[in-house]
XYZ file of C-alpha atoms in Angstrom:
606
model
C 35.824 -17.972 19.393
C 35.246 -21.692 20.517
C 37.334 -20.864 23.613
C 33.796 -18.611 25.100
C 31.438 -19.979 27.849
C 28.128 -20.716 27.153
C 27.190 -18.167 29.827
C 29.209 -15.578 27.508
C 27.466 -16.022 24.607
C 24.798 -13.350 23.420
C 22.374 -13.778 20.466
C 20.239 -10.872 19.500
C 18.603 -9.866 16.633
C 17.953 -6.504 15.264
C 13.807 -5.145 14.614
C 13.047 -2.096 13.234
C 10.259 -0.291 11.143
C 11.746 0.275 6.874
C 14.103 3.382 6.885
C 14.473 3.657 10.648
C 18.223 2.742 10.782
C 18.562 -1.002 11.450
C 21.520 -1.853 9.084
C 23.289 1.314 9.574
C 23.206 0.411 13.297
C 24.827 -3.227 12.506
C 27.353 -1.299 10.224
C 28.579 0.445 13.856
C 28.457 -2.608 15.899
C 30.483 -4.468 13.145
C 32.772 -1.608 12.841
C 33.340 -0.694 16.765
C 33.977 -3.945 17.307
C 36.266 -4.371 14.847
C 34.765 -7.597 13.299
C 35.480 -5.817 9.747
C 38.493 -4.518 9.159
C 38.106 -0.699 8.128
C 39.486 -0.930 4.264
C 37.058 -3.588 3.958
C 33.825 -1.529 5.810
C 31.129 0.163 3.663
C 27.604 1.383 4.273
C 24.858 -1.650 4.958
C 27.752 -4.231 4.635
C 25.380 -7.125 5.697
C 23.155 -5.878 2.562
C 25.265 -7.987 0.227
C 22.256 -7.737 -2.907
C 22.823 -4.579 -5.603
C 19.119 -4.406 -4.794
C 18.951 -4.430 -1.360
C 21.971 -1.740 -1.037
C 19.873 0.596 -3.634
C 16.842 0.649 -1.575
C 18.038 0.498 1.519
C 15.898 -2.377 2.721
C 16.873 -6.093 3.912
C 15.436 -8.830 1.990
C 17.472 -12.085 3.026
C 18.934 -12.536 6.673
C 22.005 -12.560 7.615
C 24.305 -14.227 10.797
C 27.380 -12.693 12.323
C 29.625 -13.512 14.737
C 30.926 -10.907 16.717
C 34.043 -11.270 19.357
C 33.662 -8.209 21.987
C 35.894 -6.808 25.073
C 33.518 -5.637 27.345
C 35.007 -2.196 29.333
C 36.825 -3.149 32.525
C 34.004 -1.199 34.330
C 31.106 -2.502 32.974
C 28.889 -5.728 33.657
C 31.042 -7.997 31.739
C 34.162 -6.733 33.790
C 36.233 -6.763 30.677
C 35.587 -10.381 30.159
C 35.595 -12.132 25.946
C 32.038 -12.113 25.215
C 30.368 -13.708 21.773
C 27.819 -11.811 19.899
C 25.828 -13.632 17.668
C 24.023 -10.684 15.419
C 21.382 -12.051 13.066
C 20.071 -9.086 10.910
C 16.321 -9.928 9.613
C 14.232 -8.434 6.786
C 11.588 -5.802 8.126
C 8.958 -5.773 5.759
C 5.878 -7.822 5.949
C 5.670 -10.199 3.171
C 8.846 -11.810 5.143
C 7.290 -12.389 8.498
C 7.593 -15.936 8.582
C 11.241 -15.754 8.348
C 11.484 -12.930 10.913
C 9.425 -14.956 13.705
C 12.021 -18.217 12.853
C 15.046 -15.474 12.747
C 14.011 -14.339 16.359
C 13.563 -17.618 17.635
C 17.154 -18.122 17.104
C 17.359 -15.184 19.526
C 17.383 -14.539 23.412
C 16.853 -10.594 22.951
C 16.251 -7.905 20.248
C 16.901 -4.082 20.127
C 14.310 -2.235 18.826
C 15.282 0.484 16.843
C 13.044 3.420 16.738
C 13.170 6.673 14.726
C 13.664 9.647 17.003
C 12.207 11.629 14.418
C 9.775 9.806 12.798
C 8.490 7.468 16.036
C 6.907 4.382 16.337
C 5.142 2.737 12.817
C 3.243 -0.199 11.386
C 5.889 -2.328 11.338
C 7.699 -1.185 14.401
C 4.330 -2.664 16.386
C 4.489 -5.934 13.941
C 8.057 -7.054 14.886
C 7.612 -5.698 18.404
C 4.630 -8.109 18.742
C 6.908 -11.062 17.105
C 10.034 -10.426 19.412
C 7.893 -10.633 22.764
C 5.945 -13.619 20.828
C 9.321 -15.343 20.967
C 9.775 -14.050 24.891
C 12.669 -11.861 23.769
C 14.478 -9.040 26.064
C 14.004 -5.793 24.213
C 15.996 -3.254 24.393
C 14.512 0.075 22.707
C 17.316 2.239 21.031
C 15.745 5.543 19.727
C 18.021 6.591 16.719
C 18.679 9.798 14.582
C 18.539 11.856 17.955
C 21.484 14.141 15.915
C 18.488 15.258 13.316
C 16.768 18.256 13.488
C 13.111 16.905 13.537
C 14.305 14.666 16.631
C 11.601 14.168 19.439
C 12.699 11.961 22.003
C 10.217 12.559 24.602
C 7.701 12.150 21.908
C 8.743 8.584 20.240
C 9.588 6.979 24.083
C 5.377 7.952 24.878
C 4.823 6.473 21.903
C 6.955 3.399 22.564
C 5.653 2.692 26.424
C 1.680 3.397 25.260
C 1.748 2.057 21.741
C 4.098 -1.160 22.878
C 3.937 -1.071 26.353
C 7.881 -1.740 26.997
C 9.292 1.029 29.568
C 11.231 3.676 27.718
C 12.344 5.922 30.513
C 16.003 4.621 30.423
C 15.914 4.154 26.603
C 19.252 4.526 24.781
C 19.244 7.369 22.938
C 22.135 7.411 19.826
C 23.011 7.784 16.384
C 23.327 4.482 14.662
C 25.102 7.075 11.686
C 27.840 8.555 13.878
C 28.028 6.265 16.134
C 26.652 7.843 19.408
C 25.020 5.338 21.727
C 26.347 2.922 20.356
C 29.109 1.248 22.813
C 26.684 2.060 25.803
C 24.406 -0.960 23.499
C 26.929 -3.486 23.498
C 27.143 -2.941 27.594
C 23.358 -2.916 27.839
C 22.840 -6.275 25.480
C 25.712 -7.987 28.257
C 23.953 -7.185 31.253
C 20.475 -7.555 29.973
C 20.209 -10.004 27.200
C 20.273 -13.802 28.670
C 22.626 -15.970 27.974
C 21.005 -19.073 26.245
C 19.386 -22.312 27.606
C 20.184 -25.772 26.173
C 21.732 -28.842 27.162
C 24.562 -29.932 24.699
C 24.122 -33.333 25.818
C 20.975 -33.759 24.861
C 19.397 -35.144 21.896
C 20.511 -32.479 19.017
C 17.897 -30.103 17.985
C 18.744 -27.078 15.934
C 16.437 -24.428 13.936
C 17.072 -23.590 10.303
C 16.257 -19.831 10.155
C 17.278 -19.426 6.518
C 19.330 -20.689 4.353
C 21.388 -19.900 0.934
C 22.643 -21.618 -2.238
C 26.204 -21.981 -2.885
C 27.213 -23.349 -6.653
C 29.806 -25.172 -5.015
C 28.802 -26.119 -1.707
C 25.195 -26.680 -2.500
C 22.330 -25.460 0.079
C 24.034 -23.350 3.347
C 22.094 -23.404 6.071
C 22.208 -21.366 8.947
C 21.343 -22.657 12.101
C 20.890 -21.839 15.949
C 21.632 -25.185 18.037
C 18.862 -25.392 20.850
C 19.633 -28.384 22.286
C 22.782 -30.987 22.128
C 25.743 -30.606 20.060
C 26.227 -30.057 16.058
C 29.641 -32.034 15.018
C 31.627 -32.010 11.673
C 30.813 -35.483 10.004
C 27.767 -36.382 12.026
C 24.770 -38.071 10.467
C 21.799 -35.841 10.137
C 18.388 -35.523 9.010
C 16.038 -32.496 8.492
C 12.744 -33.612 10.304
C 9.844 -31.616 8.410
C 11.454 -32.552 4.711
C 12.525 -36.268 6.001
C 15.687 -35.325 4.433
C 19.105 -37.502 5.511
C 23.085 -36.156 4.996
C 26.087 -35.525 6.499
C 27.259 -32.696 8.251
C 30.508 -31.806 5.704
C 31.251 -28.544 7.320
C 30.231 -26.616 9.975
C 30.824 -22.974 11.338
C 30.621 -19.430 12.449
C 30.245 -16.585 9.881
C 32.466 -13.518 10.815
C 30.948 -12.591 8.391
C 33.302 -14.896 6.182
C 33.120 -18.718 6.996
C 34.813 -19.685 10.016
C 35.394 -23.536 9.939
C 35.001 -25.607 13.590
C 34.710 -28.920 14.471
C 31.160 -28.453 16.754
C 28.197 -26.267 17.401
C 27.198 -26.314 21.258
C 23.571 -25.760 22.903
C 22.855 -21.760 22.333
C 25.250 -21.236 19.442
C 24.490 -19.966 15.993
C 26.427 -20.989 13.015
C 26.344 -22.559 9.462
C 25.811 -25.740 8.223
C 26.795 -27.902 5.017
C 25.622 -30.658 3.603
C 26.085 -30.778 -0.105
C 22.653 -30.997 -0.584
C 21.337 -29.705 -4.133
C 17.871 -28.678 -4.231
C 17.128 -25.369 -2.604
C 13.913 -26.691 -1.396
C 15.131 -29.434 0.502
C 15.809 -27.154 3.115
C 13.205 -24.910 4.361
C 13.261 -22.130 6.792
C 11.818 -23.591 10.265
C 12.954 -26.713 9.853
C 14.543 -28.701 12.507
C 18.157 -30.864 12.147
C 18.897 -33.775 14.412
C 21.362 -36.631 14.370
C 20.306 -39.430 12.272
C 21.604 -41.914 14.960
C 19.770 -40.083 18.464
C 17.282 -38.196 16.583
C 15.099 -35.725 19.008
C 11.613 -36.969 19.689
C 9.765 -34.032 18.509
C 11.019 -31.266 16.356
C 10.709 -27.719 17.512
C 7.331 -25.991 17.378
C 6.227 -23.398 14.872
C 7.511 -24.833 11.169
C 5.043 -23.925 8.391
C 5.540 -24.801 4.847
C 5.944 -21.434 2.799
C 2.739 -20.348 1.252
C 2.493 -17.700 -1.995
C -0.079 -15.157 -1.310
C 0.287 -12.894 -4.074
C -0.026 -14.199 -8.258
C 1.050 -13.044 -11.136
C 1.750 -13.444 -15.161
C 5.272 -12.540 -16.310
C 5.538 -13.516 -20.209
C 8.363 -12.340 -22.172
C 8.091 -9.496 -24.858
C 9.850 -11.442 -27.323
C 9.165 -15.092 -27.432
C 12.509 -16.224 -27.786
C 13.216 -15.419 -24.515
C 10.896 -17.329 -22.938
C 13.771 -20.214 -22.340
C 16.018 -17.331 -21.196
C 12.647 -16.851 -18.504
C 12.691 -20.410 -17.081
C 16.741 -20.657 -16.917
C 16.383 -17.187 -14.762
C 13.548 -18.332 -12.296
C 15.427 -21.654 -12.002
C 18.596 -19.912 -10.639
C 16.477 -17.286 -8.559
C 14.934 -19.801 -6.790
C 18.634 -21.676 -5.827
C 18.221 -18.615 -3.394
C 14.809 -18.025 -2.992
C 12.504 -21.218 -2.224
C 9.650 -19.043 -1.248
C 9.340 -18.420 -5.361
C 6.622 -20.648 -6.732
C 6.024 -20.690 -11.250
C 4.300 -22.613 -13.282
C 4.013 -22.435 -16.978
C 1.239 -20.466 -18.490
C -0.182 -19.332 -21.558
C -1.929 -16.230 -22.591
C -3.577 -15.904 -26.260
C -3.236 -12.154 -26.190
C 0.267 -12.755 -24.978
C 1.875 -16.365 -25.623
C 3.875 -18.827 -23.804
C 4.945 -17.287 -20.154
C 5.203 -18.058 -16.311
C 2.229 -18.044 -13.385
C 4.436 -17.005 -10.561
C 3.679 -16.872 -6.563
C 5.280 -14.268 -4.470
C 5.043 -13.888 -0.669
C 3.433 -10.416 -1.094
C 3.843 -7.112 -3.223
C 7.453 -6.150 -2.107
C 9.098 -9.553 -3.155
C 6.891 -9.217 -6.449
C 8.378 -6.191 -7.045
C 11.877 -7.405 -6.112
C 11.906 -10.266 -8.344
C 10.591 -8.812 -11.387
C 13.231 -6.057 -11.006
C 15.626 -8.898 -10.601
C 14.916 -10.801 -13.733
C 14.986 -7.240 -15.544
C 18.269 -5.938 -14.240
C 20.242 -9.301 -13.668
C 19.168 -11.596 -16.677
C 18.297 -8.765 -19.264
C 14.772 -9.756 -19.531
C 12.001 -7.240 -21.328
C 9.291 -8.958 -19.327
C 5.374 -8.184 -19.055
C 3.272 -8.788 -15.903
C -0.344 -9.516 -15.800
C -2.544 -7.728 -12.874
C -1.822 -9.256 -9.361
C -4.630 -12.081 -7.735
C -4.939 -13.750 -4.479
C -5.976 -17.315 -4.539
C -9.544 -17.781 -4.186
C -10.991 -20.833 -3.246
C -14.073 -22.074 -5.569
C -16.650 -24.534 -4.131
C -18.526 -26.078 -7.175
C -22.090 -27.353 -6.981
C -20.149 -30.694 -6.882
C -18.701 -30.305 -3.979
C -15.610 -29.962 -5.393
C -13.259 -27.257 -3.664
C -11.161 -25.464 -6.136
C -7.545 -23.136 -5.334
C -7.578 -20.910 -8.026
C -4.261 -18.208 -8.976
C -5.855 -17.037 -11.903
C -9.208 -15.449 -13.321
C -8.918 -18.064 -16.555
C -9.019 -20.641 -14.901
C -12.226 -19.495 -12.809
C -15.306 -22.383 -13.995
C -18.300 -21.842 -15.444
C -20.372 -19.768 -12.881
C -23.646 -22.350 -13.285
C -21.053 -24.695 -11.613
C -20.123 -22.374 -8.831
C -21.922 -22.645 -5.570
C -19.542 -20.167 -3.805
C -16.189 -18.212 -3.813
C -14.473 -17.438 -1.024
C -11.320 -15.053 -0.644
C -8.359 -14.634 1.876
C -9.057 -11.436 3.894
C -6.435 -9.622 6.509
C -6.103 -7.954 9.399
C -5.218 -3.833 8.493
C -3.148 -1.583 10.936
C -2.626 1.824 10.042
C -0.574 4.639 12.271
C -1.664 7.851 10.833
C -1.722 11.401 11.996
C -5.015 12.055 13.451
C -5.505 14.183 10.600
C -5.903 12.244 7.682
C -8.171 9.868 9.669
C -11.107 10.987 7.558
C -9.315 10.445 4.267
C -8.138 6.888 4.819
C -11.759 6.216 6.351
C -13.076 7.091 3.030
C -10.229 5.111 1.379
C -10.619 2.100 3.273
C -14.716 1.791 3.024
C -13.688 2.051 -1.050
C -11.639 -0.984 -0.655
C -14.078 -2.887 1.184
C -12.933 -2.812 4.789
C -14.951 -3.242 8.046
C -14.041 -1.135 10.375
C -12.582 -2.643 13.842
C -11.384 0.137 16.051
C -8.710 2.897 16.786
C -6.690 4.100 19.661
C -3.944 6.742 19.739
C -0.771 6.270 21.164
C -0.117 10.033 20.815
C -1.531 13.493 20.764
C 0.082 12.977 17.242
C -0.207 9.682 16.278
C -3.211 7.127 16.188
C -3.748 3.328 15.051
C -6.544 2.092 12.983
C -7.931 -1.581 12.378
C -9.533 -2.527 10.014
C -10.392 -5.971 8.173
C -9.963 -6.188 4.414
C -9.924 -8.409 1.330
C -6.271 -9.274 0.524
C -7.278 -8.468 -3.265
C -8.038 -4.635 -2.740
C -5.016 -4.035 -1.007
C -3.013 -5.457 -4.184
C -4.319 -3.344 -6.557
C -3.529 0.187 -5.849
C -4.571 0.719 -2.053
C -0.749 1.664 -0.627
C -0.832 3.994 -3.092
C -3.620 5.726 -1.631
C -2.742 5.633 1.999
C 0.379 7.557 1.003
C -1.417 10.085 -1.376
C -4.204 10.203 1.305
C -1.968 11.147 4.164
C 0.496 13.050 2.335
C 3.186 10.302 2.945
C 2.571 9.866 6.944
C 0.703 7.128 7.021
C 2.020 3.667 7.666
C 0.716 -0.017 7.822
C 1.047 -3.058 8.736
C -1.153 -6.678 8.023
C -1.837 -10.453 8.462
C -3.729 -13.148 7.081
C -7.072 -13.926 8.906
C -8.461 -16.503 7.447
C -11.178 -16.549 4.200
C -14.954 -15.249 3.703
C -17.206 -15.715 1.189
C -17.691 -12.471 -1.435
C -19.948 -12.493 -4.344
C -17.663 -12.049 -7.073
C -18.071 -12.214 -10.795
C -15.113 -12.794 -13.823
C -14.792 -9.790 -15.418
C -13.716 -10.052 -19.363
C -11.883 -7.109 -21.264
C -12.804 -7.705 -25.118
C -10.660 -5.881 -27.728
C -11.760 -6.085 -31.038
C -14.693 -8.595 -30.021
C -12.143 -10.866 -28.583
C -11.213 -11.568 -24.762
C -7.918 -10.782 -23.546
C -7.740 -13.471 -20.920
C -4.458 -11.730 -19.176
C -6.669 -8.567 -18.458
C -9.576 -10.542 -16.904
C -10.560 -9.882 -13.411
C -12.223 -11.544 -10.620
C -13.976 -8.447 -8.883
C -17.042 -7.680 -6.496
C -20.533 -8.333 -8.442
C -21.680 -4.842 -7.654
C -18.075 -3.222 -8.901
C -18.377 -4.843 -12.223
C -19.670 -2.064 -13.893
C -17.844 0.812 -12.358
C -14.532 -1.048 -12.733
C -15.131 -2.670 -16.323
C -16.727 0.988 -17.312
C -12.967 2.884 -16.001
C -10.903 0.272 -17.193
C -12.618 0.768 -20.727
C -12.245 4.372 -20.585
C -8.234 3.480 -19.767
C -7.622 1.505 -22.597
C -9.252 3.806 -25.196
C -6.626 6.620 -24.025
C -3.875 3.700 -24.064
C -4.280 1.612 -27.314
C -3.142 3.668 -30.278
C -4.979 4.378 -33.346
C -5.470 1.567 -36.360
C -6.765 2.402 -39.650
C -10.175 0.653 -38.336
C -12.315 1.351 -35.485
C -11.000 -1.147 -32.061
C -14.148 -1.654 -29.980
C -13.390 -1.770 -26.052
C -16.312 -3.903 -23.905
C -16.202 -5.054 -20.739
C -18.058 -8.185 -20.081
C -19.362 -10.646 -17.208
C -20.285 -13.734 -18.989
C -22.214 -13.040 -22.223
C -23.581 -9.372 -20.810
C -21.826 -6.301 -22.077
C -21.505 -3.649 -18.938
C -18.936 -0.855 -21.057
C -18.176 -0.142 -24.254
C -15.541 2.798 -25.736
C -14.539 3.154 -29.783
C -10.957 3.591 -30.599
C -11.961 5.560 -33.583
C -10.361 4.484 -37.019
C -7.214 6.825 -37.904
C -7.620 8.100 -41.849
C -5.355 7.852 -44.354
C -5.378 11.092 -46.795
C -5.953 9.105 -49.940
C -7.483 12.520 -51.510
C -3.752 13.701 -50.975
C -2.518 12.949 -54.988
C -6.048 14.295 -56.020
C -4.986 18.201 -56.674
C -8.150 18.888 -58.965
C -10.002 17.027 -61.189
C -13.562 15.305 -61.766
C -15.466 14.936 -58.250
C -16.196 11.454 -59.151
C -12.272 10.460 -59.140
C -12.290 11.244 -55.346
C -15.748 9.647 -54.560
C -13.799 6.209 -56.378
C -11.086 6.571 -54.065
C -13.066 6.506 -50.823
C -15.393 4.259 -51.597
C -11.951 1.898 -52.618
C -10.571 2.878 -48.865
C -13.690 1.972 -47.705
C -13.855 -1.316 -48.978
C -10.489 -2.312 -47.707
C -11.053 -0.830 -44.140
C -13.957 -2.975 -44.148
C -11.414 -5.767 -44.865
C -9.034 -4.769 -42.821
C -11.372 -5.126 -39.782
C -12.276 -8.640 -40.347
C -8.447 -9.972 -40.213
C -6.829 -6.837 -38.359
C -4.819 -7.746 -35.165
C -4.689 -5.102 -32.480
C -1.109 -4.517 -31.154
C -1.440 -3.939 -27.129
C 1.325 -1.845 -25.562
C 2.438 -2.702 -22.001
C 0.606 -0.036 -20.453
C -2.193 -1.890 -21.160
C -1.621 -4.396 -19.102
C -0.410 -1.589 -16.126
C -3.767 -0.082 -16.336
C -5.941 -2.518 -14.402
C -3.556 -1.300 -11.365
C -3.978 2.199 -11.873
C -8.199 2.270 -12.177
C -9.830 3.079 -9.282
């Protein structure tokens, strides 16, 4: 493939809303072009996680380089041309990766379900790609299904994203339909890239992988200069030198070569070791010309989501750390830190990008490393100004000071966008003013679809708010969000006390004027959760030394009467007043035993 012209090279990406075809639609390009030989094709072949493949969603990136014939007839007049397809996650919590992805990119075809139309996060990537000054090229797909409206989803696509739709492709990425009319299309639309190779090397990191072997892959789109085998370089954001070992195409296998021009996207190895070395955004140079600048737009990765995960048994707390030390080989994003928990021992505080990859990796650790694992509610970091003048980051509600010591908190807010059918408006108006929200504004794109913003505390939508867009709008509903920035909130640590002592892994940090409703449910939740004892279990909920709820789990009785089948009354009376006695006992060194719904139920209280 070294053999192409700059000038007949093409690298485009792939954006799409979750579930609206995107790697089924890479499946058909690999396939028609015959990059993958047929015995070795299967369904979302760039999908190469058990996890991804199960739900059908992209987590990591992936590069590969195609080698098409154009048709004799067509704009590339039957000439070699180089595809260089880099498939991106869609979901939110991996933005960051997406807008570095599609920087590696000169256009992007927007997928868009014929049936379904345009969604959250079909807007969210749209607004990334033209962000990055990509050529889009709208493909409406699933035009073969019944519920199909084509006229429909291209309104939506030229008023909702303002991108002419009139000569959209219309195609099934499942059959293949459309499909070779795209490949023309990306030639004769998509630019070729910019770049001198003689220039000072500068090439982007867009993600990278860990090899046991190789150490840290990384795969790279050269922007300027040229990448050779053996060269000196040095990673400008971590200040990291090595030596280019290998370097190379994927197809999707690696493809060995001795350089990397201006405009081409390939891998890169260094035998470097630690995963984190290498971030995503970075940019490479040669050691001995290094590049005066490195390119724009690198941000170190920031958790926004925190959690507890402690092991059931506590021998496998070891087992824990070994399996978040190898997830993180291939995940730097993943953030721990030790933690302990009286109610539940020695465990991890771990930072996630957002809910998906929380979800992900827990399942992970479950399925992969045979883990029985328990996680604590989600927070957000808060940020604690003391009357010191101290400024404090805070993950977790323990570690929360004393609030005489507090001058303010402030927490990280968002910006909401929800499509909806104009029907449920009313519904998610009601949900969203429950979750705190301020209402922005809302325009429709459609007769049948309109988009609401909103601005909302990043720890309501946590808890259980996507739950309640979908129940709210019967499943139609979609969103979409991004960080803006902090406010302050008057918020108050909220204590769960079981057996008149705190369980610190289901405290809270919640709104001041919530406290009561919230600690008041959450009560009510754990009475119908914790089984019986043979003693009563007092529930309170607490803020500071004041008691807001209180429920009884009431004592379950042992039949000590059972052996008494007649007899003096006074024999009986004796035996109570002996199970008395110990009950009494039994309270003062009883330990409750907390199942894990427990700890599940501060999601599920409204």
């Amino acid at each position: 493939m070294q053999n192409i012209p700059v000038d007949h090279i093409r690298n485009f990406s792939i954006i799409a809303h979750i579930d609206h075809g995107k790697s089924t639609l890479a499946d058909r390009i690999l396939e028609l072009t015959g990059t993958i030989a047929e015995r070795d094709m299967q369904s979302q072949v760039l999908d190469n996680m058990e996890i991804e493949r199960e739900r059908g969603i992209t987590i990591k990136s992936q590069t590969v380089a195609i080698r098409y014939q154009s048709r004799p007839d067509g704009p590339g007049q039957g000439d070699a041309y180089l595809f260089n397809l880099i498939d991106t996650p869609g979901h939110v919590d991996f933005s960051y990766e997406v807008s570095r992805a599609l920087e590696a990119c000169e256009g992007a075809i927007l997928v868009v379900d014929a049936a379904q139309g345009v969604q959250a996060q079909t807007i969210a990537n749209t607004y990334l790609a033209d962000a990055a000054g990509l050529t889009i090229i709208p493909f409406l797909n699933k035009v073969d299904l019944p519920g199909a409206d084509v006229a429909r989803a291209k309104h939506e696509i030229e008023e909702g994203l303002a991108i002419p739709a009139a000569d959209a492709l219309e195609g099934s990425a499942k059959t293949g339909l459309g499909v070779p009319e795209l490949l023309e299309r990306i030639i004769s639309e998509v630019p070729a890239p910019a770049g001198d190779p003689k220039a000072p090397l500068k090439a982007l990191v867009f993600d990278s992988y860990f090899d046991a072997y190789r150490g840290v892959i990384a795969l790279v789109r050269v922007v300027e200069g040229t990448l050779k085998s053996g060269d000196g370089v040095t990673f400008m954001a971590a200040g990291l030198r090595a030596q280019a070992e290998e370097i190379g195409l994927r197809v999707p296998a690696h493809q060995p070569c001795e350089q990397l021009e201006a405009g081409e996207v390939g891998y890169l190895i260094c035998s470097i070791k630690d995963p984190k070395a290498v971030q995503v955004g970075d940019t490479v140079t040669q050691s001995a010309h290094p590049a005066e600048a490195p390119l724009a737009g690198y941000q170190a990765v920031k958790p926004m989501v925190y959690t507890g995960l402690f092991p059931v048994e506590s021998d496998q707390y070891e087992p824990l750390r070994s399996a978040l030390d190898k997830l993180t080989l291939n995940d730097p994003s993943l953030v721990y830190t030790p933690e302990s928990s009286y109610a539940l021992g020695f465990g991890f505080r771990v930072g996630f990008l957002g809910l998906l990859h929380m979800e992900v990796v827990k399942e992970r650790l479950e399925r992969e490393y045979q883990l029985d694992l328990i996680a604590t509610a989600p927070s957000v970091e808060y940020r604690v100004y003391t009357t010191a003048g101290e400024r404090l980051e805070l993950h977790s509600p323990q570690d929360l000071p004393d609030p005489a010591s507090i001058e303010r908190i402030e927490e990280p807010c968002l910006k909401l966008k929800i499509i909806t059918p104009p029907d449920y408006i009313g519904a998610i108006m009601e949900l969203c003013q429950q979750h705190r929200a301020s209402y922005e504004n809302i325009v429709y794109l459609s007769p049948t679809s309109a988009e609401m913003h909103w601005r909302m505390p990043l720890a309501e939508l946590i808890l259980n708010f996507y739950d309640g867009l979908k129940s709210g709008s019967r499943g139609f509903a979609t969103m979409d969000y991004e960080l803006d920035g902090y406010q302050e909130s008057k918020l108050v640590k909220l204590d769960i006390l079981i057996g008149g002592k705190a369980v610190d892994a289901l405290s809270l940090i919640v709104p001041a004027e919530q406290a009561q409703g919230k600690g008041g449910a959450l009560a009510s939740k754990l009475k119908a959760i914790i089984p019986r004892q043979l003693f009563d279990v007092p529930i309170q909920a607490a803020v500071g030394g004041r008691v807001l709820a209180r429920q009884t789990v009431k004592a379950r009785r042992k039949d000590v009467l059972a052996k008494c089948y007649g007899g003096d009354i006074s024999r009986k009376r004796k035996l109570l007043e002996k199970q008395k006695a110990g009950k009494k006992r039994m309270k003062q060194i009883g330990n409750v035993e907390l199942p894990q719904e427990a700890f599940l139920a501060v999601l599920q209280t409204d």
